[in-house]
Amino acid sequence: MKILLRNSDLNEALSGVSNLGFVPTMGSLHKGHISLIRKSLISCNKTIVSIFVNPTQFNNRNDFKKYPRNIKKDLKILKNLKVNFVYMPDKNQIYSSTNRVKIHLKKKDKILCAKHRKGHFEGVIDVMTRLTKLVKPSKIFMGEKDFQQLLLVKRFIEKKFKSKIISCKTIRDKNKLALSSRNLHLNKKDLIKAGKITKEIISFKKRLSKKKISKKFILGKKKEIEKNYNINIEYLEMRNYKNLHISNKINNSKIFIAYYLNKIRLIDNF
Ligand code: AMP
């Protein structure tokens, strides 16, 4: 496994590599990341994983500072998986002054996390554009856990580059909670609570009939969960999973949630 810190090393290591699979991450790797990496290892000639906690996608400085970092453990995991390359750039490698990218989201895209985390997706798309330009992968593996991110990055990247975005299923723990590096910030009590909330939404979705479902009905569920678990839900919405328009039918739709547990923001979709 080659560890690459500088763009010049990256260029040299990747020259002549074809059918390259790329898994961009912010580290603190868990089984969700590992499932993406395994998919790349199976379907590509070589696999590169990046670890870069991208400052521009954090709308809160403290959140960036406190984001879990476990480089030693990550490298051990990647070595065991037999990943070919790990790219661990610092900020200067990614944000040199010569490669400015200006990203604008349309008004219709400013929903869900884009509405509540100002500048977040602009930062994500910016860094993904820079990374794709550098790595030039055939395929980029991304998780459905971050569904809105997946759709936006797919739209921007596939328009600009030849790389294809491959979507990968959400990996959950035994309590159904979606794995996330941020779960490391949760105490045992909150982990149990998050598992219960997750199960509650899964069963709520199962019980939804094929009939029309009003916005008010979903709002009622939101209020019920907020009250029962004493939490703050940023959004609980049912949206079409192709265009993310608000939906009133369960067909072709997903339920999206973002909520806070002890100041830790969790997102999921079902
Ligand atoms: P992150 O390190 O959080 O930026 O995530 C890197 C990639 O892993 C993104 O494409 C995420 O959507 C994906 N990912 C994160 N958690 C999971 C999960 N539980 N299941 C599947 N993919 C995930």
PDB file of C-alpha atoms and ligand atoms in Angstrom:
ATOM      1  CA  MET A   1       0.000   0.000   0.000  1.00  0.00           C
ATOM      2  CA  LYS A   2       1.462   3.339  -1.093  1.00  0.00           C
ATOM      3  CA  ILE A   3       0.814   6.349   1.107  1.00  0.00           C
ATOM      4  CA  LEU A   4       0.724   9.541  -0.957  1.00  0.00           C
ATOM      5  CA  LEU A   5       0.969  12.939   0.690  1.00  0.00           C
ATOM      6  CA  ARG A   6       1.754  15.258  -2.206  1.00  0.00           C
ATOM      7  CA  ASN A   7       0.057  15.776  -5.553  1.00  0.00           C
ATOM      8  CA  SER A   8       3.357  15.117  -7.345  1.00  0.00           C
ATOM      9  CA  ASP A   9       3.587  11.676  -5.656  1.00  0.00           C
ATOM     10  CA  LEU A  10      -0.015  11.031  -6.580  1.00  0.00           C
ATOM     11  CA  ASN A  11       0.583  11.832 -10.267  1.00  0.00           C
ATOM     12  CA  GLU A  12       3.612   9.614 -10.384  1.00  0.00           C
ATOM     13  CA  ALA A  13       1.949   6.666  -8.616  1.00  0.00           C
ATOM     14  CA  LEU A  14      -1.185   6.787 -10.757  1.00  0.00           C
ATOM     15  CA  SER A  15       0.413   7.220 -14.166  1.00  0.00           C
ATOM     16  CA  GLY A  16      -0.530   4.292 -16.389  1.00  0.00           C
ATOM     17  CA  VAL A  17      -3.166   2.952 -13.972  1.00  0.00           C
ATOM     18  CA  SER A  18      -6.431   2.100 -15.740  1.00  0.00           C
ATOM     19  CA  ASN A  19      -9.871   1.333 -14.299  1.00  0.00           C
ATOM     20  CA  LEU A  20      -9.017   3.107 -11.051  1.00  0.00           C
ATOM     21  CA  GLY A  21     -11.584   3.033  -8.214  1.00  0.00           C
ATOM     22  CA  PHE A  22     -11.693   5.975  -5.812  1.00  0.00           C
ATOM     23  CA  VAL A  23     -13.224   6.112  -2.330  1.00  0.00           C
ATOM     24  CA  PRO A  24     -13.127   9.649  -0.897  1.00  0.00           C
ATOM     25  CA  THR A  25     -13.435   9.773   2.904  1.00  0.00           C
ATOM     26  CA  MET A  26     -12.814  12.004   5.879  1.00  0.00           C
ATOM     27  CA  GLY A  27     -11.284   9.102   7.811  1.00  0.00           C
ATOM     28  CA  SER A  28     -12.257   7.507  11.126  1.00  0.00           C
ATOM     29  CA  LEU A  29     -13.116   4.546   8.972  1.00  0.00           C
ATOM     30  CA  HIS A  30     -15.958   2.186   9.848  1.00  0.00           C
ATOM     31  CA  LYS A  31     -17.796  -0.677   8.171  1.00  0.00           C
ATOM     32  CA  GLY A  32     -19.710   1.776   5.962  1.00  0.00           C
ATOM     33  CA  HIS A  33     -16.457   3.032   4.418  1.00  0.00           C
ATOM     34  CA  ILE A  34     -15.155  -0.540   4.269  1.00  0.00           C
ATOM     35  CA  SER A  35     -18.151  -1.658   2.190  1.00  0.00           C
ATOM     36  CA  LEU A  36     -17.385   1.068  -0.381  1.00  0.00           C
ATOM     37  CA  ILE A  37     -13.726   0.071  -0.461  1.00  0.00           C
ATOM     38  CA  ARG A  38     -14.593  -3.631  -0.920  1.00  0.00           C
ATOM     39  CA  LYS A  39     -16.869  -2.759  -3.829  1.00  0.00           C
ATOM     40  CA  SER A  40     -14.047  -0.817  -5.461  1.00  0.00           C
ATOM     41  CA  LEU A  41     -11.507  -3.594  -4.861  1.00  0.00           C
ATOM     42  CA  ILE A  42     -13.834  -6.090  -6.543  1.00  0.00           C
ATOM     43  CA  SER A  43     -14.769  -3.998  -9.558  1.00  0.00           C
ATOM     44  CA  CYS A  44     -11.615  -1.972 -10.311  1.00  0.00           C
ATOM     45  CA  ASN A  45      -7.996  -2.792 -11.190  1.00  0.00           C
ATOM     46  CA  LYS A  46      -6.629  -0.558  -8.440  1.00  0.00           C
ATOM     47  CA  THR A  47      -8.212   1.284  -5.539  1.00  0.00           C
ATOM     48  CA  ILE A  48      -7.281   4.607  -4.005  1.00  0.00           C
ATOM     49  CA  VAL A  49      -8.799   5.874  -0.756  1.00  0.00           C
ATOM     50  CA  SER A  50      -8.421   9.505   0.258  1.00  0.00           C
ATOM     51  CA  ILE A  51      -8.496  10.744   3.825  1.00  0.00           C
ATOM     52  CA  PHE A  52      -9.054  14.465   4.000  1.00  0.00           C
ATOM     53  CA  VAL A  53     -11.155  16.314   6.549  1.00  0.00           C
ATOM     54  CA  ASN A  54     -12.245  19.086   4.223  1.00  0.00           C
ATOM     55  CA  PRO A  55     -12.504  22.384   6.125  1.00  0.00           C
ATOM     56  CA  THR A  56     -14.657  24.129   3.501  1.00  0.00           C
ATOM     57  CA  GLN A  57     -17.634  21.802   3.961  1.00  0.00           C
ATOM     58  CA  PHE A  58     -17.987  22.529   7.677  1.00  0.00           C
ATOM     59  CA  ASN A  59     -20.355  25.358   8.412  1.00  0.00           C
ATOM     60  CA  ASN A  60     -19.230  25.270  12.027  1.00  0.00           C
ATOM     61  CA  ARG A  61     -15.567  25.722  12.964  1.00  0.00           C
ATOM     62  CA  ASN A  62     -15.913  23.745  16.173  1.00  0.00           C
ATOM     63  CA  ASP A  63     -17.481  20.808  14.347  1.00  0.00           C
ATOM     64  CA  PHE A  64     -14.422  20.742  12.048  1.00  0.00           C
ATOM     65  CA  LYS A  65     -12.012  20.911  14.977  1.00  0.00           C
ATOM     66  CA  LYS A  66     -13.797  18.153  16.853  1.00  0.00           C
ATOM     67  CA  TYR A  67     -14.335  15.870  13.843  1.00  0.00           C
ATOM     68  CA  PRO A  68     -12.952  12.425  14.873  1.00  0.00           C
ATOM     69  CA  ARG A  69      -9.501  11.651  13.471  1.00  0.00           C
ATOM     70  CA  ASN A  70      -7.865   8.204  13.763  1.00  0.00           C
ATOM     71  CA  ILE A  71      -5.135   8.054  11.126  1.00  0.00           C
ATOM     72  CA  LYS A  72      -3.166   5.179  12.687  1.00  0.00           C
ATOM     73  CA  LYS A  73      -6.207   2.927  12.953  1.00  0.00           C
ATOM     74  CA  ASP A  74      -7.382   3.952   9.467  1.00  0.00           C
ATOM     75  CA  LEU A  75      -4.062   3.001   7.886  1.00  0.00           C
ATOM     76  CA  LYS A  76      -4.159  -0.388   9.590  1.00  0.00           C
ATOM     77  CA  ILE A  77      -7.657  -1.043   8.226  1.00  0.00           C
ATOM     78  CA  LEU A  78      -6.648   0.027   4.713  1.00  0.00           C
ATOM     79  CA  LYS A  79      -3.515  -2.108   4.765  1.00  0.00           C
ATOM     80  CA  ASN A  80      -5.506  -5.171   5.843  1.00  0.00           C
ATOM     81  CA  LEU A  81      -7.985  -4.553   3.036  1.00  0.00           C
ATOM     82  CA  LYS A  82      -5.072  -4.457   0.567  1.00  0.00           C
ATOM     83  CA  VAL A  83      -5.938  -1.034  -0.782  1.00  0.00           C
ATOM     84  CA  ASN A  84      -3.347   0.027  -3.383  1.00  0.00           C
ATOM     85  CA  PHE A  85      -3.046   3.740  -2.582  1.00  0.00           C
ATOM     86  CA  VAL A  86      -3.964   6.069   0.257  1.00  0.00           C
ATOM     87  CA  TYR A  87      -3.993   9.770  -0.522  1.00  0.00           C
ATOM     88  CA  MET A  88      -3.642  11.972   2.571  1.00  0.00           C
ATOM     89  CA  PRO A  89      -3.154  15.532   1.342  1.00  0.00           C
ATOM     90  CA  ASP A  90      -2.939  18.548   3.591  1.00  0.00           C
ATOM     91  CA  LYS A  91      -4.976  21.677   2.903  1.00  0.00           C
ATOM     92  CA  ASN A  92      -2.277  23.259   0.712  1.00  0.00           C
ATOM     93  CA  GLN A  93      -2.195  20.321  -1.699  1.00  0.00           C
ATOM     94  CA  ILE A  94      -5.933  20.630  -2.331  1.00  0.00           C
ATOM     95  CA  TYR A  95      -6.440  24.393  -2.152  1.00  0.00           C
ATOM     96  CA  SER A  96      -3.588  25.869  -4.129  1.00  0.00           C
ATOM     97  CA  SER A  97      -4.485  29.305  -5.497  1.00  0.00           C
ATOM     98  CA  THR A  98      -4.251  28.195  -9.132  1.00  0.00           C
ATOM     99  CA  ASN A  99      -7.271  25.926  -9.122  1.00  0.00           C
ATOM    100  CA  ARG A 100     -10.190  27.961  -7.897  1.00  0.00           C
ATOM    101  CA  VAL A 101     -13.643  26.437  -8.359  1.00  0.00           C
ATOM    102  CA  LYS A 102     -16.820  28.426  -7.852  1.00  0.00           C
ATOM    103  CA  ILE A 103     -19.872  26.346  -7.034  1.00  0.00           C
ATOM    104  CA  HIS A 104     -23.430  27.672  -7.054  1.00  0.00           C
ATOM    105  CA  LEU A 105     -26.401  25.622  -5.958  1.00  0.00           C
ATOM    106  CA  LYS A 106     -29.727  26.387  -7.583  1.00  0.00           C
ATOM    107  CA  LYS A 107     -32.596  27.571  -5.414  1.00  0.00           C
ATOM    108  CA  LYS A 108     -34.422  24.268  -5.940  1.00  0.00           C
ATOM    109  CA  ASP A 109     -31.397  22.419  -4.483  1.00  0.00           C
ATOM    110  CA  LYS A 110     -31.459  24.401  -1.249  1.00  0.00           C
ATOM    111  CA  ILE A 111     -33.495  21.812   0.631  1.00  0.00           C
ATOM    112  CA  LEU A 112     -32.789  19.291   3.400  1.00  0.00           C
ATOM    113  CA  CYS A 113     -29.124  19.634   4.480  1.00  0.00           C
ATOM    114  CA  ALA A 114     -28.454  22.344   1.882  1.00  0.00           C
ATOM    115  CA  LYS A 115     -31.050  24.513   3.593  1.00  0.00           C
ATOM    116  CA  HIS A 116     -29.795  23.888   7.096  1.00  0.00           C
ATOM    117  CA  ARG A 117     -26.015  23.736   6.543  1.00  0.00           C
ATOM    118  CA  LYS A 118     -25.178  26.862   4.573  1.00  0.00           C
ATOM    119  CA  GLY A 119     -22.235  26.371   2.229  1.00  0.00           C
ATOM    120  CA  HIS A 120     -21.867  22.685   3.090  1.00  0.00           C
ATOM    121  CA  PHE A 121     -22.548  21.176  -0.332  1.00  0.00           C
ATOM    122  CA  GLU A 122     -20.697  23.976  -2.106  1.00  0.00           C
ATOM    123  CA  GLY A 123     -17.664  22.822  -0.055  1.00  0.00           C
ATOM    124  CA  VAL A 124     -18.331  19.149  -0.813  1.00  0.00           C
ATOM    125  CA  ILE A 125     -18.716  19.707  -4.564  1.00  0.00           C
ATOM    126  CA  ASP A 126     -15.671  21.961  -4.627  1.00  0.00           C
ATOM    127  CA  VAL A 127     -13.442  19.382  -2.930  1.00  0.00           C
ATOM    128  CA  MET A 128     -14.874  16.527  -5.010  1.00  0.00           C
ATOM    129  CA  THR A 129     -14.139  18.500  -8.184  1.00  0.00           C
ATOM    130  CA  ARG A 130     -10.553  19.091  -7.070  1.00  0.00           C
ATOM    131  CA  LEU A 131     -10.062  15.457  -5.997  1.00  0.00           C
ATOM    132  CA  THR A 132     -11.549  14.068  -9.219  1.00  0.00           C
ATOM    133  CA  LYS A 133      -9.316  16.344 -11.303  1.00  0.00           C
ATOM    134  CA  LEU A 134      -6.275  15.055  -9.417  1.00  0.00           C
ATOM    135  CA  VAL A 135      -7.131  11.351  -9.143  1.00  0.00           C
ATOM    136  CA  LYS A 136      -8.928  10.900 -12.512  1.00  0.00           C
ATOM    137  CA  PRO A 137     -10.705   7.722 -11.410  1.00  0.00           C
ATOM    138  CA  SER A 138     -12.956   5.558 -13.605  1.00  0.00           C
ATOM    139  CA  LYS A 139     -15.330   5.048 -10.714  1.00  0.00           C
ATOM    140  CA  ILE A 140     -16.035   6.923  -7.489  1.00  0.00           C
ATOM    141  CA  PHE A 141     -17.783   4.982  -4.725  1.00  0.00           C
ATOM    142  CA  MET A 142     -20.165   6.915  -2.475  1.00  0.00           C
ATOM    143  CA  GLY A 143     -22.681   5.958   0.209  1.00  0.00           C
ATOM    144  CA  GLU A 144     -26.459   6.326   0.143  1.00  0.00           C
ATOM    145  CA  LYS A 145     -26.166   7.284   3.797  1.00  0.00           C
ATOM    146  CA  ASP A 146     -25.483  10.802   2.492  1.00  0.00           C
ATOM    147  CA  PHE A 147     -28.148  10.634  -0.172  1.00  0.00           C
ATOM    148  CA  GLN A 148     -28.431  14.306  -1.059  1.00  0.00           C
ATOM    149  CA  GLN A 149     -24.639  14.521  -1.297  1.00  0.00           C
ATOM    150  CA  LEU A 150     -24.618  11.476  -3.577  1.00  0.00           C
ATOM    151  CA  LEU A 151     -27.167  13.002  -5.991  1.00  0.00           C
ATOM    152  CA  LEU A 152     -25.521  16.430  -6.080  1.00  0.00           C
ATOM    153  CA  VAL A 153     -21.984  15.097  -6.531  1.00  0.00           C
ATOM    154  CA  LYS A 154     -23.198  12.714  -9.240  1.00  0.00           C
ATOM    155  CA  ARG A 155     -24.828  15.561 -11.121  1.00  0.00           C
ATOM    156  CA  PHE A 156     -21.830  17.918 -10.904  1.00  0.00           C
ATOM    157  CA  ILE A 157     -19.024  15.383 -11.387  1.00  0.00           C
ATOM    158  CA  GLU A 158     -20.542  13.316 -14.202  1.00  0.00           C
ATOM    159  CA  LYS A 159     -21.258  16.519 -16.129  1.00  0.00           C
ATOM    160  CA  LYS A 160     -17.622  17.612 -15.902  1.00  0.00           C
ATOM    161  CA  PHE A 161     -15.573  14.397 -15.862  1.00  0.00           C
ATOM    162  CA  LYS A 162     -15.635  10.896 -17.323  1.00  0.00           C
ATOM    163  CA  SER A 163     -15.696   9.346 -13.823  1.00  0.00           C
ATOM    164  CA  LYS A 164     -18.855   7.442 -12.883  1.00  0.00           C
ATOM    165  CA  ILE A 165     -20.370   7.731  -9.416  1.00  0.00           C
ATOM    166  CA  ILE A 166     -21.289   4.316  -7.979  1.00  0.00           C
ATOM    167  CA  SER A 167     -23.842   4.407  -5.167  1.00  0.00           C
ATOM    168  CA  CYS A 168     -23.470   1.987  -2.279  1.00  0.00           C
ATOM    169  CA  LYS A 169     -26.047   0.840   0.273  1.00  0.00           C
ATOM    170  CA  THR A 170     -26.078   2.230   3.818  1.00  0.00           C
ATOM    171  CA  ILE A 171     -24.418  -0.042   6.368  1.00  0.00           C
ATOM    172  CA  ARG A 172     -26.091  -0.147   9.791  1.00  0.00           C
ATOM    173  CA  ASP A 173     -25.194  -1.500  13.212  1.00  0.00           C
ATOM    174  CA  LYS A 174     -27.244  -4.212  14.910  1.00  0.00           C
ATOM    175  CA  ASN A 175     -29.657  -1.581  16.237  1.00  0.00           C
ATOM    176  CA  LYS A 176     -30.219  -0.296  12.687  1.00  0.00           C
ATOM    177  CA  LEU A 177     -28.369   2.956  13.338  1.00  0.00           C
ATOM    178  CA  ALA A 178     -26.461   4.006  10.196  1.00  0.00           C
ATOM    179  CA  LEU A 179     -22.732   3.849  10.814  1.00  0.00           C
ATOM    180  CA  SER A 180     -21.106   7.262  10.860  1.00  0.00           C
ATOM    181  CA  SER A 181     -17.791   8.645  12.081  1.00  0.00           C
ATOM    182  CA  ARG A 182     -19.852  11.119  14.116  1.00  0.00           C
ATOM    183  CA  ASN A 183     -21.347   8.233  16.146  1.00  0.00           C
ATOM    184  CA  LEU A 184     -18.008   8.207  17.997  1.00  0.00           C
ATOM    185  CA  HIS A 185     -19.197  11.415  19.687  1.00  0.00           C
ATOM    186  CA  LEU A 186     -22.292   9.704  21.107  1.00  0.00           C
ATOM    187  CA  ASN A 187     -22.407   8.145  24.553  1.00  0.00           C
ATOM    188  CA  LYS A 188     -23.965   4.729  25.135  1.00  0.00           C
ATOM    189  CA  LYS A 189     -27.332   6.164  26.127  1.00  0.00           C
ATOM    190  CA  ASP A 190     -27.557   8.288  22.981  1.00  0.00           C
ATOM    191  CA  LEU A 191     -26.454   5.409  20.767  1.00  0.00           C
ATOM    192  CA  ILE A 192     -29.364   3.362  22.130  1.00  0.00           C
ATOM    193  CA  LYS A 193     -31.723   6.298  21.649  1.00  0.00           C
ATOM    194  CA  ALA A 194     -30.545   6.813  18.052  1.00  0.00           C
ATOM    195  CA  GLY A 195     -31.141   3.107  17.375  1.00  0.00           C
ATOM    196  CA  LYS A 196     -34.700   3.388  18.725  1.00  0.00           C
ATOM    197  CA  ILE A 197     -35.439   6.486  16.641  1.00  0.00           C
ATOM    198  CA  THR A 198     -34.104   4.710  13.554  1.00  0.00           C
ATOM    199  CA  LYS A 199     -36.283   1.636  14.159  1.00  0.00           C
ATOM    200  CA  GLU A 200     -39.292   3.849  14.747  1.00  0.00           C
ATOM    201  CA  ILE A 201     -38.909   5.555  11.357  1.00  0.00           C
ATOM    202  CA  ILE A 202     -38.297   2.243   9.581  1.00  0.00           C
ATOM    203  CA  SER A 203     -41.538   0.844  11.022  1.00  0.00           C
ATOM    204  CA  PHE A 204     -43.375   4.129  10.294  1.00  0.00           C
ATOM    205  CA  LYS A 205     -42.332   3.844   6.655  1.00  0.00           C
ATOM    206  CA  LYS A 206     -43.419   0.207   6.494  1.00  0.00           C
ATOM    207  CA  ARG A 207     -46.866   1.153   7.775  1.00  0.00           C
ATOM    208  CA  LEU A 208     -47.382   3.910   5.198  1.00  0.00           C
ATOM    209  CA  SER A 209     -49.955   2.795   2.683  1.00  0.00           C
ATOM    210  CA  LYS A 210     -49.817   3.365  -1.044  1.00  0.00           C
ATOM    211  CA  LYS A 211     -52.486   6.053  -0.607  1.00  0.00           C
ATOM    212  CA  LYS A 212     -51.739   9.763  -0.593  1.00  0.00           C
ATOM    213  CA  ILE A 213     -49.832  10.872   2.477  1.00  0.00           C
ATOM    214  CA  SER A 214     -50.203  14.482   3.522  1.00  0.00           C
ATOM    215  CA  LYS A 215     -47.360  16.736   4.635  1.00  0.00           C
ATOM    216  CA  LYS A 216     -49.318  17.225   7.845  1.00  0.00           C
ATOM    217  CA  PHE A 217     -49.206  13.492   8.579  1.00  0.00           C
ATOM    218  CA  ILE A 218     -45.401  13.441   8.290  1.00  0.00           C
ATOM    219  CA  LEU A 219     -45.209  16.605  10.405  1.00  0.00           C
ATOM    220  CA  GLY A 220     -47.314  14.832  13.050  1.00  0.00           C
ATOM    221  CA  LYS A 221     -44.765  12.011  13.190  1.00  0.00           C
ATOM    222  CA  LYS A 222     -41.955  14.532  13.471  1.00  0.00           C
ATOM    223  CA  LYS A 223     -43.623  16.180  16.462  1.00  0.00           C
ATOM    224  CA  GLU A 224     -44.369  12.800  18.065  1.00  0.00           C
ATOM    225  CA  ILE A 225     -40.721  11.664  17.839  1.00  0.00           C
ATOM    226  CA  GLU A 226     -39.483  15.031  19.115  1.00  0.00           C
ATOM    227  CA  LYS A 227     -41.740  14.750  22.130  1.00  0.00           C
ATOM    228  CA  ASN A 228     -41.169  11.057  22.884  1.00  0.00           C
ATOM    229  CA  TYR A 229     -37.376  11.231  22.626  1.00  0.00           C
ATOM    230  CA  ASN A 230     -36.917  14.802  23.766  1.00  0.00           C
ATOM    231  CA  ILE A 231     -34.909  15.719  20.684  1.00  0.00           C
ATOM    232  CA  ASN A 232     -34.760  18.457  18.096  1.00  0.00           C
ATOM    233  CA  ILE A 233     -35.512  17.276  14.565  1.00  0.00           C
ATOM    234  CA  GLU A 234     -34.203  19.634  11.895  1.00  0.00           C
ATOM    235  CA  TYR A 235     -36.244  17.966   9.154  1.00  0.00           C
ATOM    236  CA  LEU A 236     -38.327  14.847   8.631  1.00  0.00           C
ATOM    237  CA  GLU A 237     -39.578  14.814   5.063  1.00  0.00           C
ATOM    238  CA  MET A 238     -40.719  12.394   2.411  1.00  0.00           C
ATOM    239  CA  ARG A 239     -39.180  13.115  -0.970  1.00  0.00           C
ATOM    240  CA  ASN A 240     -38.905  11.473  -4.368  1.00  0.00           C
ATOM    241  CA  TYR A 241     -35.510   9.787  -4.481  1.00  0.00           C
ATOM    242  CA  LYS A 242     -34.773  10.751  -8.082  1.00  0.00           C
ATOM    243  CA  ASN A 243     -35.390  14.504  -7.974  1.00  0.00           C
ATOM    244  CA  LEU A 244     -35.839  15.129  -4.218  1.00  0.00           C
ATOM    245  CA  HIS A 245     -39.188  16.846  -4.777  1.00  0.00           C
ATOM    246  CA  ILE A 246     -41.574  16.651  -1.829  1.00  0.00           C
ATOM    247  CA  SER A 247     -43.674  13.559  -2.334  1.00  0.00           C
ATOM    248  CA  ASN A 248     -47.107  12.486  -1.134  1.00  0.00           C
ATOM    249  CA  LYS A 249     -46.707   8.827  -2.111  1.00  0.00           C
ATOM    250  CA  ILE A 250     -44.384   6.216  -0.721  1.00  0.00           C
ATOM    251  CA  ASN A 251     -43.631   4.983  -4.270  1.00  0.00           C
ATOM    252  CA  ASN A 252     -40.182   6.124  -5.451  1.00  0.00           C
ATOM    253  CA  SER A 253     -39.775   8.051  -2.219  1.00  0.00           C
ATOM    254  CA  LYS A 254     -37.576   8.075   0.818  1.00  0.00           C
ATOM    255  CA  ILE A 255     -37.950   9.551   4.258  1.00  0.00           C
ATOM    256  CA  PHE A 256     -35.109  11.931   5.120  1.00  0.00           C
ATOM    257  CA  ILE A 257     -34.207  12.943   8.652  1.00  0.00           C
ATOM    258  CA  ALA A 258     -31.682  15.197  10.363  1.00  0.00           C
ATOM    259  CA  TYR A 259     -31.726  15.594  14.129  1.00  0.00           C
ATOM    260  CA  TYR A 260     -29.608  16.502  17.090  1.00  0.00           C
ATOM    261  CA  LEU A 261     -28.655  14.236  19.981  1.00  0.00           C
ATOM    262  CA  ASN A 262     -26.674  16.101  22.596  1.00  0.00           C
ATOM    263  CA  LYS A 263     -25.480  18.651  19.999  1.00  0.00           C
ATOM    264  CA  ILE A 264     -24.377  15.890  17.617  1.00  0.00           C
ATOM    265  CA  ARG A 265     -26.120  16.168  14.254  1.00  0.00           C
ATOM    266  CA  LEU A 266     -27.207  12.863  12.716  1.00  0.00           C
ATOM    267  CA  ILE A 267     -28.715  12.275   9.273  1.00  0.00           C
ATOM    268  CA  ASP A 268     -30.294   9.241   7.673  1.00  0.00           C
ATOM    269  CA  ASN A 269     -32.726   8.200   4.964  1.00  0.00           C
ATOM    270  CA  PHE A 270     -35.028   5.195   4.553  1.00  0.00           C
TER     271      PHE A 270
HETATM  272  P1  AMP B   1     -17.285  10.465   5.190  1.00  0.00           P
HETATM  273  O1  AMP B   1     -15.980   9.921   5.645  1.00  0.00           O
HETATM  274  O2  AMP B   1     -18.297  10.577   6.266  1.00  0.00           O
HETATM  275  O3  AMP B   1     -17.138  11.723   4.373  1.00  0.00           O
HETATM  276  O4  AMP B   1     -17.894   9.388   4.185  1.00  0.00           O
HETATM  277  C1  AMP B   1     -17.171   8.917   3.092  1.00  0.00           C
HETATM  278  C2  AMP B   1     -18.083   8.078   2.240  1.00  0.00           C
HETATM  279  O5  AMP B   1     -18.572   6.978   2.983  1.00  0.00           O
HETATM  280  C3  AMP B   1     -19.313   8.847   1.739  1.00  0.00           C
HETATM  281  O6  AMP B   1     -19.573   8.500   0.392  1.00  0.00           O
HETATM  282  C4  AMP B   1     -20.392   8.365   2.662  1.00  0.00           C
HETATM  283  O7  AMP B   1     -21.694   8.431   2.105  1.00  0.00           O
HETATM  284  C5  AMP B   1     -19.974   6.929   2.886  1.00  0.00           C
HETATM  285  N1  AMP B   1     -20.580   6.391   4.104  1.00  0.00           N
HETATM  286  C6  AMP B   1     -20.550   6.955   5.340  1.00  0.00           C
HETATM  287  N2  AMP B   1     -21.260   6.205   6.218  1.00  0.00           N
HETATM  288  C7  AMP B   1     -21.752   5.152   5.517  1.00  0.00           C
HETATM  289  C8  AMP B   1     -22.573   4.027   5.838  1.00  0.00           C
HETATM  290  N3  AMP B   1     -23.026   3.831   7.077  1.00  0.00           N
HETATM  291  N4  AMP B   1     -22.885   3.164   4.862  1.00  0.00           N
HETATM  292  C9  AMP B   1     -22.425   3.348   3.593  1.00  0.00           C
HETATM  293  N5  AMP B   1     -21.648   4.385   3.221  1.00  0.00           N
HETATM  294  C10 AMP B   1     -21.316   5.278   4.165  1.00  0.00           C
END
